[in-house]
CSV table of C-alpha atoms in Angstrom, one decimal:
chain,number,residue,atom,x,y,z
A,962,UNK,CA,-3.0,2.6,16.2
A,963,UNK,CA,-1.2,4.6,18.9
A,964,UNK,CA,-0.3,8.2,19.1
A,965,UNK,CA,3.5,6.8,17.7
A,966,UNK,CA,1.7,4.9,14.7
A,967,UNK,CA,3.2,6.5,11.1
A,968,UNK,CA,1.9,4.1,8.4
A,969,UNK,CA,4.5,4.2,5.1
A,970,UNK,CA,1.9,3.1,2.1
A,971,UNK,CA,4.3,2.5,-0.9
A,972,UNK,CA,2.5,2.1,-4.8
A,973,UNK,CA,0.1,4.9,-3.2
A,974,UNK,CA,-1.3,6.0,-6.0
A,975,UNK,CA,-2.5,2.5,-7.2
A,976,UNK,CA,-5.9,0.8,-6.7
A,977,UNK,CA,-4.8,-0.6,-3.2
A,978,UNK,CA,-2.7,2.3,-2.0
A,979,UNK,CA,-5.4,4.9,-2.6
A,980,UNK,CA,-7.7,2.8,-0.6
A,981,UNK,CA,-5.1,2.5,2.1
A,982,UNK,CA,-4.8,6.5,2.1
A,983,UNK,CA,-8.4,6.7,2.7
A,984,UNK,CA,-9.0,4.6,5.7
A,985,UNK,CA,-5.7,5.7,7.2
A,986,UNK,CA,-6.2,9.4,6.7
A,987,UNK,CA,-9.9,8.8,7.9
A,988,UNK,CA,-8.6,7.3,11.3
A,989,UNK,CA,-6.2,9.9,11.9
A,990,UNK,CA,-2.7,8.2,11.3
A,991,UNK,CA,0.1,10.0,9.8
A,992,UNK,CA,0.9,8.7,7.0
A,993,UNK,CA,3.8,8.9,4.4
A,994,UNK,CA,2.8,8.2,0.6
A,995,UNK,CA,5.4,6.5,-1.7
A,996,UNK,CA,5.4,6.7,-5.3
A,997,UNK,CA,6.9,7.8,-8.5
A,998,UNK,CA,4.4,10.3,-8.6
A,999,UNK,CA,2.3,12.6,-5.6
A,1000,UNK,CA,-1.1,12.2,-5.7
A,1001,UNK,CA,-3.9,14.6,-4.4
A,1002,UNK,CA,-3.3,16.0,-1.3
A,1003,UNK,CA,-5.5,14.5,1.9
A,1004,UNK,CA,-5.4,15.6,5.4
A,1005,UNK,CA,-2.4,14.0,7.4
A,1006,UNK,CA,-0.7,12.8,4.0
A,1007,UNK,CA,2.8,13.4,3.2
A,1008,UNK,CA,3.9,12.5,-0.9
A,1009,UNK,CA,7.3,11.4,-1.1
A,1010,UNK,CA,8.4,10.6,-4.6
A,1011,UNK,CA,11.4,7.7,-5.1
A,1012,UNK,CA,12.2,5.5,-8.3
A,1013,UNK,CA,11.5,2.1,-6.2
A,1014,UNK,CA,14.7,0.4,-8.5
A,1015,UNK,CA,17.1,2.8,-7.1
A,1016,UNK,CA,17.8,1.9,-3.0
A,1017,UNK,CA,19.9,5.8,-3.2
A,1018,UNK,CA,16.4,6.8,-4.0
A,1019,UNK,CA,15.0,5.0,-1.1
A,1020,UNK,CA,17.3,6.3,1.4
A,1021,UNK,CA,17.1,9.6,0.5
A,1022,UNK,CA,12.9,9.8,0.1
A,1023,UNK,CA,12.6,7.7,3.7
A,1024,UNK,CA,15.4,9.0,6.1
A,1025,UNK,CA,14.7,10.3,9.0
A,1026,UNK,CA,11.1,9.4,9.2
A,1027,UNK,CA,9.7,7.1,11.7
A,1028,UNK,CA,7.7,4.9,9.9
A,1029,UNK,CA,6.4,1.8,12.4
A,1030,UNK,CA,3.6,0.4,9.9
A,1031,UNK,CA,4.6,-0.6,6.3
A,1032,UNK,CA,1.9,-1.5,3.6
A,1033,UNK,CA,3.9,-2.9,0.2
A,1034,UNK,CA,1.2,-2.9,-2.9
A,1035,UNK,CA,3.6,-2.1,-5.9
A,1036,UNK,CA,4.4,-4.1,-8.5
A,1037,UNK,CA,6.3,-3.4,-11.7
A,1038,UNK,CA,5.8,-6.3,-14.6
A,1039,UNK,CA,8.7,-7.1,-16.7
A,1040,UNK,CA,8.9,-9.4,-20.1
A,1041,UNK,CA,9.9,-12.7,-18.3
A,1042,UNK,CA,9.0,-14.3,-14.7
A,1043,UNK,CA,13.0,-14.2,-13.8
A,1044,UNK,CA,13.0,-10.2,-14.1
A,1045,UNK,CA,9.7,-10.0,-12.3
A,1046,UNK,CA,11.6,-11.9,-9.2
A,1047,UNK,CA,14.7,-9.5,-9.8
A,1048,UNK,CA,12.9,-6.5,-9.8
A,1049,UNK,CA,9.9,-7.1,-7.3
A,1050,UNK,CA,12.4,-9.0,-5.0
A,1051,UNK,CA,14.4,-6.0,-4.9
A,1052,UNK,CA,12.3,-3.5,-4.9
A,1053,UNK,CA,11.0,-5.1,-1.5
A,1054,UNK,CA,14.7,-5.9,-0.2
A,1055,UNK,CA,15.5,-2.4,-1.0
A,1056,UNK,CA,12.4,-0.7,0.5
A,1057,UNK,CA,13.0,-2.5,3.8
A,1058,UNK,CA,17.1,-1.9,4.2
A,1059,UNK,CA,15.8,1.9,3.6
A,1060,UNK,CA,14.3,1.7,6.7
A,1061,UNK,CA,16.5,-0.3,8.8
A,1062,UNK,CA,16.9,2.4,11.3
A,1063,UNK,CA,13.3,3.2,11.3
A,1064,UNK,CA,10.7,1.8,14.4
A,1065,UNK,CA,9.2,-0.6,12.1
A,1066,UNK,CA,6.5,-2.7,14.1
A,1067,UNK,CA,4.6,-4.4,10.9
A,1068,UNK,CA,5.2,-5.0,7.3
A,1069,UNK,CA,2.0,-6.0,5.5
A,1070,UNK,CA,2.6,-7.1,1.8
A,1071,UNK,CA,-0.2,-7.2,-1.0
A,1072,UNK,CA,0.4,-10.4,-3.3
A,1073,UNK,CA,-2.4,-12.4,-5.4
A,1074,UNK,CA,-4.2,-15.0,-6.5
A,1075,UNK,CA,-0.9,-16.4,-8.5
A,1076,UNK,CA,0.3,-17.8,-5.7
A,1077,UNK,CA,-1.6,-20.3,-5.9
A,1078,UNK,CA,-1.9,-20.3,-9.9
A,1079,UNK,CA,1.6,-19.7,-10.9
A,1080,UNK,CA,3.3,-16.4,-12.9
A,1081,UNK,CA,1.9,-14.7,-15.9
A,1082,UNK,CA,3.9,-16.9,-18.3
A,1083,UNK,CA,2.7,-20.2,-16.5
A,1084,UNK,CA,-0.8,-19.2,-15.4
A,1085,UNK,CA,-2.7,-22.0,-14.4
A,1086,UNK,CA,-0.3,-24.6,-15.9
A,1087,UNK,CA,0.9,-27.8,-14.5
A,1088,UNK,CA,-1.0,-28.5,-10.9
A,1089,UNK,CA,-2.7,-26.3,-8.7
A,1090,UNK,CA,-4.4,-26.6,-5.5
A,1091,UNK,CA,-8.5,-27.3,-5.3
A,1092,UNK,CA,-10.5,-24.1,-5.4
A,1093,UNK,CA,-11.0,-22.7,-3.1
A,1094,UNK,CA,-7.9,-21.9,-2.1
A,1095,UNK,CA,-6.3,-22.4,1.4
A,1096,UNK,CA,-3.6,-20.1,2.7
A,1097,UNK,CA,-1.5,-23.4,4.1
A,1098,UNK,CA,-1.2,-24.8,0.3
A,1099,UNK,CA,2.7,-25.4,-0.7
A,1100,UNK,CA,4.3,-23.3,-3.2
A,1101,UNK,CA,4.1,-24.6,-6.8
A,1102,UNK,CA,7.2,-25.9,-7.4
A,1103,UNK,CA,7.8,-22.8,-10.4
A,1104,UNK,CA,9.4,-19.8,-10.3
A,1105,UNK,CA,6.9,-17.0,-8.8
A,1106,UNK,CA,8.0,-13.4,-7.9
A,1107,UNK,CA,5.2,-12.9,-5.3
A,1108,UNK,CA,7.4,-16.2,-3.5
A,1109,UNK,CA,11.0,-13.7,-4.1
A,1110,UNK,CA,8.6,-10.9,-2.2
A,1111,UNK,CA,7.5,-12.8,0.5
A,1112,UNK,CA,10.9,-14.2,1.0
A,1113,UNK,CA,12.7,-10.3,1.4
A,1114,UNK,CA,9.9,-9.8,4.1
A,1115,UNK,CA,10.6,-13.4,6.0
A,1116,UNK,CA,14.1,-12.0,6.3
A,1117,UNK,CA,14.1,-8.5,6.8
A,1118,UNK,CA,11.4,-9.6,9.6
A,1119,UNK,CA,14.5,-11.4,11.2
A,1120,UNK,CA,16.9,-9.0,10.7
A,1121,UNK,CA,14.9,-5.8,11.4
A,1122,UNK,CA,12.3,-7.5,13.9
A,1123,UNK,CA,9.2,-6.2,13.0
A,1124,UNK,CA,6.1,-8.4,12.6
A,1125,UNK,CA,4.6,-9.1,8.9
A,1126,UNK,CA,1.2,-9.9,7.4
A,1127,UNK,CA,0.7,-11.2,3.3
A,1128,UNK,CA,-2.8,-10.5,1.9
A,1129,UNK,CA,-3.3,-12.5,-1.3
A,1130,UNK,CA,-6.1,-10.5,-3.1
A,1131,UNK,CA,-8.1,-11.8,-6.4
A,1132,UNK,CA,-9.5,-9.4,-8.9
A,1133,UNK,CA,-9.3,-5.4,-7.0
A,1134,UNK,CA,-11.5,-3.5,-7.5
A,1135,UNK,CA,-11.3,0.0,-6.7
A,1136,UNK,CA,-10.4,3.5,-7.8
A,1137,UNK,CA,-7.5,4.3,-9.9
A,1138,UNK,CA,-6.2,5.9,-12.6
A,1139,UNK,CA,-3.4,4.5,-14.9
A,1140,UNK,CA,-3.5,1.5,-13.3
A,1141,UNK,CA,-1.8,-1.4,-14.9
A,1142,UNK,CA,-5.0,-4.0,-14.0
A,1143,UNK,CA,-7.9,-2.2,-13.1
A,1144,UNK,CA,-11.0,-4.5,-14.3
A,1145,UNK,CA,-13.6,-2.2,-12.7
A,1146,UNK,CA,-12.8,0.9,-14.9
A,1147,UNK,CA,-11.9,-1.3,-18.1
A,1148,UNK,CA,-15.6,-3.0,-17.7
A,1149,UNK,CA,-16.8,0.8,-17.4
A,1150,UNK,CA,-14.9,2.4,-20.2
A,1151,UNK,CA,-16.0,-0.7,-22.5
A,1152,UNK,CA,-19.3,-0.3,-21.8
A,1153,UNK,CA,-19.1,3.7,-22.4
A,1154,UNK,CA,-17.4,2.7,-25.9
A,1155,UNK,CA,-20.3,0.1,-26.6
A,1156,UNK,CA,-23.5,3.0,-26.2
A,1157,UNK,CA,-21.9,5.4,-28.1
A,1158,UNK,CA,-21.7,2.9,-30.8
A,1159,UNK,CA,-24.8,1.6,-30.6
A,1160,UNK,CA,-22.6,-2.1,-29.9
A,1161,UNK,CA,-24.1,-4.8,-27.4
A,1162,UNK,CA,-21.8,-4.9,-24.5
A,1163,UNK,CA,-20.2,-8.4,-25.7
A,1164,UNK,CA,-19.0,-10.6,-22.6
A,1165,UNK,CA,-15.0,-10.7,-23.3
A,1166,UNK,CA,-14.2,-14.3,-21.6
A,1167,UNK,CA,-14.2,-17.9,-21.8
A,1168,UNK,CA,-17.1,-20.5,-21.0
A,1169,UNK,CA,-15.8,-21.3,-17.8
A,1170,UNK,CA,-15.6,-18.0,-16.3
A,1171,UNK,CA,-19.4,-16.8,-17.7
A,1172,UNK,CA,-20.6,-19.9,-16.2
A,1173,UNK,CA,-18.1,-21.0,-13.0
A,1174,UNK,CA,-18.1,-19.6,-9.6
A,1175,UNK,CA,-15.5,-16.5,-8.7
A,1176,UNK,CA,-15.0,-13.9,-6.3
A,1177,UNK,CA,-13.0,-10.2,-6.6
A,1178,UNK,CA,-11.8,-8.3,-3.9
A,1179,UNK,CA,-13.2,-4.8,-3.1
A,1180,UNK,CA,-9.5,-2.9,-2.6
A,1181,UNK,CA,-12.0,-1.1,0.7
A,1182,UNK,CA,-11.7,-4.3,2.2
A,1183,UNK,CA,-8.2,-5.5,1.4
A,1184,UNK,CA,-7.1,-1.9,2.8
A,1185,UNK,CA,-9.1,-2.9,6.3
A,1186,UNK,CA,-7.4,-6.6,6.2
A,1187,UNK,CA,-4.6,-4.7,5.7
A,1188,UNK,CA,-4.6,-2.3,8.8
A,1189,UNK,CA,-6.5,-4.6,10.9
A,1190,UNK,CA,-3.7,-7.4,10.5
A,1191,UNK,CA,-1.2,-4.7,11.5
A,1192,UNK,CA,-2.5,-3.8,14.5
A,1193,UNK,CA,-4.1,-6.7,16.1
A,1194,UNK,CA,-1.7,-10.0,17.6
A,1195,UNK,CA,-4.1,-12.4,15.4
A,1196,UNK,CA,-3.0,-11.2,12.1
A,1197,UNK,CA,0.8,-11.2,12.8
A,1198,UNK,CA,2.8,-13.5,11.0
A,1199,UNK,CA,0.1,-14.8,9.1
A,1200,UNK,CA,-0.9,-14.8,5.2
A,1201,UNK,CA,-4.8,-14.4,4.5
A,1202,UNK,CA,-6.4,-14.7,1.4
A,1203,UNK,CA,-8.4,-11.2,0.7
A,1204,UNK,CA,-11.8,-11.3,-0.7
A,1205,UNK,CA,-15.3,-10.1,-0.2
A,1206,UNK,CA,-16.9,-12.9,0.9
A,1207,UNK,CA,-19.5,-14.0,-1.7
A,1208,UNK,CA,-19.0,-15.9,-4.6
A,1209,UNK,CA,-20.9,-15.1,-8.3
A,1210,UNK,CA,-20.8,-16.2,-11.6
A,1211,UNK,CA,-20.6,-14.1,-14.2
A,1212,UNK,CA,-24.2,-15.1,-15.9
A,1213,UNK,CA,-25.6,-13.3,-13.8
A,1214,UNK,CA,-23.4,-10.5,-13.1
A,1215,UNK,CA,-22.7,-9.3,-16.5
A,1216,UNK,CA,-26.4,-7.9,-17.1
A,1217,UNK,CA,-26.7,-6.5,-13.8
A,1218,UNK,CA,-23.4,-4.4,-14.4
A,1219,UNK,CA,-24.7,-3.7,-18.5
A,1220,UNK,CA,-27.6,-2.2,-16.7
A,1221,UNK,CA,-25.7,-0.3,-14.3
A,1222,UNK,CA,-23.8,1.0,-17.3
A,1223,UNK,CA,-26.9,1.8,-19.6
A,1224,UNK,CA,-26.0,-0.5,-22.2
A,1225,UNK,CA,-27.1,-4.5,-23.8
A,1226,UNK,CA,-25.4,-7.3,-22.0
A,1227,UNK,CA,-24.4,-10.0,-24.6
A,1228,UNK,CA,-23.3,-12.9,-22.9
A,1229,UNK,CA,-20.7,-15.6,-24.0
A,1230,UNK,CA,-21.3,-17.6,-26.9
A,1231,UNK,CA,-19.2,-19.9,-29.0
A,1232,UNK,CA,-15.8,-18.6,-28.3
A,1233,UNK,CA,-13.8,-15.3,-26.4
A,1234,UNK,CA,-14.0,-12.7,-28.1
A,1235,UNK,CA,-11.2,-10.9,-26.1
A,1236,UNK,CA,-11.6,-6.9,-25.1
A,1237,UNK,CA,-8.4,-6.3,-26.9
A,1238,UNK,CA,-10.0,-7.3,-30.1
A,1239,UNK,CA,-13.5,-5.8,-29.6
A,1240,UNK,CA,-11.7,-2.7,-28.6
A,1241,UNK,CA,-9.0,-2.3,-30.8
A,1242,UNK,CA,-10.0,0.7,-33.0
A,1243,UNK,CA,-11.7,2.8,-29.8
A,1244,UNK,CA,-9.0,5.0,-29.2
A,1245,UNK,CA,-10.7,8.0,-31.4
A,1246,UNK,CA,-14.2,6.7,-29.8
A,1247,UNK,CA,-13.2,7.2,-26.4
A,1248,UNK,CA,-11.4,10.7,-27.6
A,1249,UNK,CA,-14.9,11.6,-28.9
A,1250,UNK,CA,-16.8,10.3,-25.5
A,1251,UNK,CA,-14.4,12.5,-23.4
A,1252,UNK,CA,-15.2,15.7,-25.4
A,1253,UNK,CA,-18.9,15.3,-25.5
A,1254,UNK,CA,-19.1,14.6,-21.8
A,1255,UNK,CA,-16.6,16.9,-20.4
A,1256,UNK,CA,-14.5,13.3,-19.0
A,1257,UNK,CA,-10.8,14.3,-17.8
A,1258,UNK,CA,-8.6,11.5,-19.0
A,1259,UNK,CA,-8.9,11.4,-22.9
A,1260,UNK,CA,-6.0,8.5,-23.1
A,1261,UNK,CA,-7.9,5.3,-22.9
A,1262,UNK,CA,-4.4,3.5,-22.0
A,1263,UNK,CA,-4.7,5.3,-18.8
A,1264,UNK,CA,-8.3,4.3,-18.2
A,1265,UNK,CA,-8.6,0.5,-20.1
A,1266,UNK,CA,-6.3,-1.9,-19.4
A,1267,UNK,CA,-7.7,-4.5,-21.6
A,1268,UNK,CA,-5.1,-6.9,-21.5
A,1269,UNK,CA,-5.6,-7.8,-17.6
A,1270,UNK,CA,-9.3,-7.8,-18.0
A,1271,UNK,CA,-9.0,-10.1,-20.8
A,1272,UNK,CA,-6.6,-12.1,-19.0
A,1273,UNK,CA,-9.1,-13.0,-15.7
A,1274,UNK,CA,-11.8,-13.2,-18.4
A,1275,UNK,CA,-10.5,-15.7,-20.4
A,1276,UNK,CA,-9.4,-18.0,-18.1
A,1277,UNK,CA,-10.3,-21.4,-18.3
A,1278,UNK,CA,-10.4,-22.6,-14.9
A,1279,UNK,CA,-11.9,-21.8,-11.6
A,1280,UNK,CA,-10.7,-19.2,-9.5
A,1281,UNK,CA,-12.1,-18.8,-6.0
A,1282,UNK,CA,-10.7,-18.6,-2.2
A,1283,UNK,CA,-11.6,-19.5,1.4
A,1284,UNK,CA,-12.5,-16.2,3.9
A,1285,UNK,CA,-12.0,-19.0,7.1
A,1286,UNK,CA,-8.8,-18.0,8.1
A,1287,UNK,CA,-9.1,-14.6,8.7
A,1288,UNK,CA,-12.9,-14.7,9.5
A,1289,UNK,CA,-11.7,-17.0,12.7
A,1290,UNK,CA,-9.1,-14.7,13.6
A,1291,UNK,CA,-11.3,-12.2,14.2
A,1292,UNK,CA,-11.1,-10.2,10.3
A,1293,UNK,CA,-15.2,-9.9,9.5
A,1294,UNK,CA,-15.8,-7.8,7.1
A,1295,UNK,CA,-17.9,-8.9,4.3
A,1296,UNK,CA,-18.7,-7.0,0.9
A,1297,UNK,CA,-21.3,-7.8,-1.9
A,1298,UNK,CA,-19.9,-7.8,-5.0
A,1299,UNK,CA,-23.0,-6.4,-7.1
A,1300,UNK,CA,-22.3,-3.2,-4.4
A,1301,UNK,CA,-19.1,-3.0,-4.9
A,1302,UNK,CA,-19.1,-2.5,-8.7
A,1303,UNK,CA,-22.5,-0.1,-8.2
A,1304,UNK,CA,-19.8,2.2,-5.9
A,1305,UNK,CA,-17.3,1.6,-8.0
A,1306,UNK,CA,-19.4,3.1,-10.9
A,1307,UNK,CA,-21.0,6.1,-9.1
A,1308,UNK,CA,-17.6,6.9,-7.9
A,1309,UNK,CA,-16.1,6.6,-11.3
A,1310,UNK,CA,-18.7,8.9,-12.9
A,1311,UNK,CA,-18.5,11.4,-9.8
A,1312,UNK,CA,-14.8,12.0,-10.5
A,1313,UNK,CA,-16.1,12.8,-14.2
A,1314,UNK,CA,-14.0,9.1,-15.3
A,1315,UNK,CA,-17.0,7.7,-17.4
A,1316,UNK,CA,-20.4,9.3,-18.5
């Protein structure tokens, strides 16, 4: 960072962008926030609100300001894999011709783990690359909206000549509220729902995910890949994969997290039995947990997203990535997972989120 830096953090009230907001307001940089919403106020952050469809919007939220560090981490999901690339694609083209007058210097994008394992409506279908996954695999040959992202940055990066980084993340996990795939507070809120029912805390997934390898991403560390690709020469130009560093199997996580959470881990055992299903009558539960603890979000669609957690659950294949690349170029960071959901938790309960 220099005394010119001014980092533009667009989705900054999601999972990613709130951890981005941290480290950058804790290093000083002056930092514009983007989304359809402000968030809480921090020291050196600006909130600019913009619908990131509309490029009028854009202009009129980002003019003047002289942004030189972008970090893209929105996404919007739509009902088909063609409107994802439509409106992700453009949301990214649009962001970027909004600042086409601005000192841009880096771009980093957040993508994912479909990359390598195709869109939503053709996860893990047809052939995929050997786990782990290497950043120099070729695209699948399938329609992928994180490809359409990656694409508007190539060529923006030509146009506007700024520098770019992509960061393909697994699992985050980190703090948000009304997140559209937030696993950590899903797993939290489950558990809540299980004590005060007296229910065992019931494994949601498939055999091969309680008994395969896996990794997540702490969204501390993606947000210091992040800012660490955009201001050193070895991460420009370059896609890393982004996870902690270890690898676990859920065996042996999920009664270390039941005992974090105060509850009885029930492990996998003939078949899923899917969040979505064990949960489906908990909405007056979690209305009742909220009042008897004083919590501050009684909507549990705001706080479970059941349907993503059910999703990475359930899968029946492994899912894990290689740390090399970024590890040689000079990215060391390393987090343990069991840590990362123990912070995760405290942090959770601190903000008065779960009891």
């Amino acid at each position: 960072m220099t005394d010119s830096s001014h980092a533009l953090v667009v989705g900054a009230t999601g999972i990613a962008g709130g951890a981005l907001l941290d480290r950058l307001s804790d290093d000083g940089w002056a930092v514009t926030a983007l989304s359809r919403r402000p968030g809480a106020e921090r020291p050196g952050v600006t909130w600019r609100s913009a619908d990131l469809r509309s490029p009028e919007a854009l202009h009129r939220a980002l003019r003047g300001i002289p942004i030189t560090h972008v970090f893209f981490t929105a996404w919007s999901r739509q009902d088909t894999e063609a409107e994802n690339i439509a409106v992700n694609g453009g949301m990214v083209r649009d962001l970027l011709a909004a600042l086409a007058d601005a000192p841009v210097r880096h771009v980093a994008l957040m993508t994912g783990l479909k990359h390598y394992l195709g869109p939503f409506e053709a996860y893990g279908q047809g052939e995929m690359p050997d786990t782990p996954f290497h950043e120099d695999e070729p695209r699948l040959d399938v329609d992928n909206f994180y490809y359409a992202q990656e694409d508007e940055v190539f060529a923006a990066a030509e146009r506007q000549g700024f520098r770019w980084s992509v960061h393909r993340s697994h699992t985050v996990l980190g703090h948000a509220v009304g997140n559209a795939m937030n696993m950590g507070l899903t797993i939290a809120v489950a558990a809540a729902i299980s004590r005060h029912t007296g229910r065992s805390f019931i494994f949601p997934g498939s055999e091969t995910q309680w008994n395969g390898l896996t990794d997540v991403t702490d969204a501390d560390l993606l947000a210091n890949q992040m800012v660490w690709a955009s201001t050193h020469p070895e991460g420009a130009d370059q896609a890393f994969n982004t996870a902690n560093g270890d690898v676990f199997r859920w065996r042996w996580m999920w009664p270390r997290i039941a005992a974090d959470l105060g509850v009885e881990a029930e492990g996998f055992d003939t078949s899923p039995r899917p969040f979505e299903q064990q949960m489906a009558d908990a909405a007056p539960v979690w209305a009742a947990i909220v009042e008897q603890h004083g919590l501050i979000e009684p909507d549990i669609t705001r706080v479970a997203s059941w349907w993503h957690t059910d999703a990475d659950l359930g899968r029946d294949i492994e899912v894990m990535t290689d740390m090399s690349k970024s590890r040689l170029a000079g990215f060391v960071e390393h987090h343990r997972t069991r840590d990362s959901f123990t912070r995760l938790f405290e942090r959770y309960r601190a903000a008065r989120l779960i009891p």
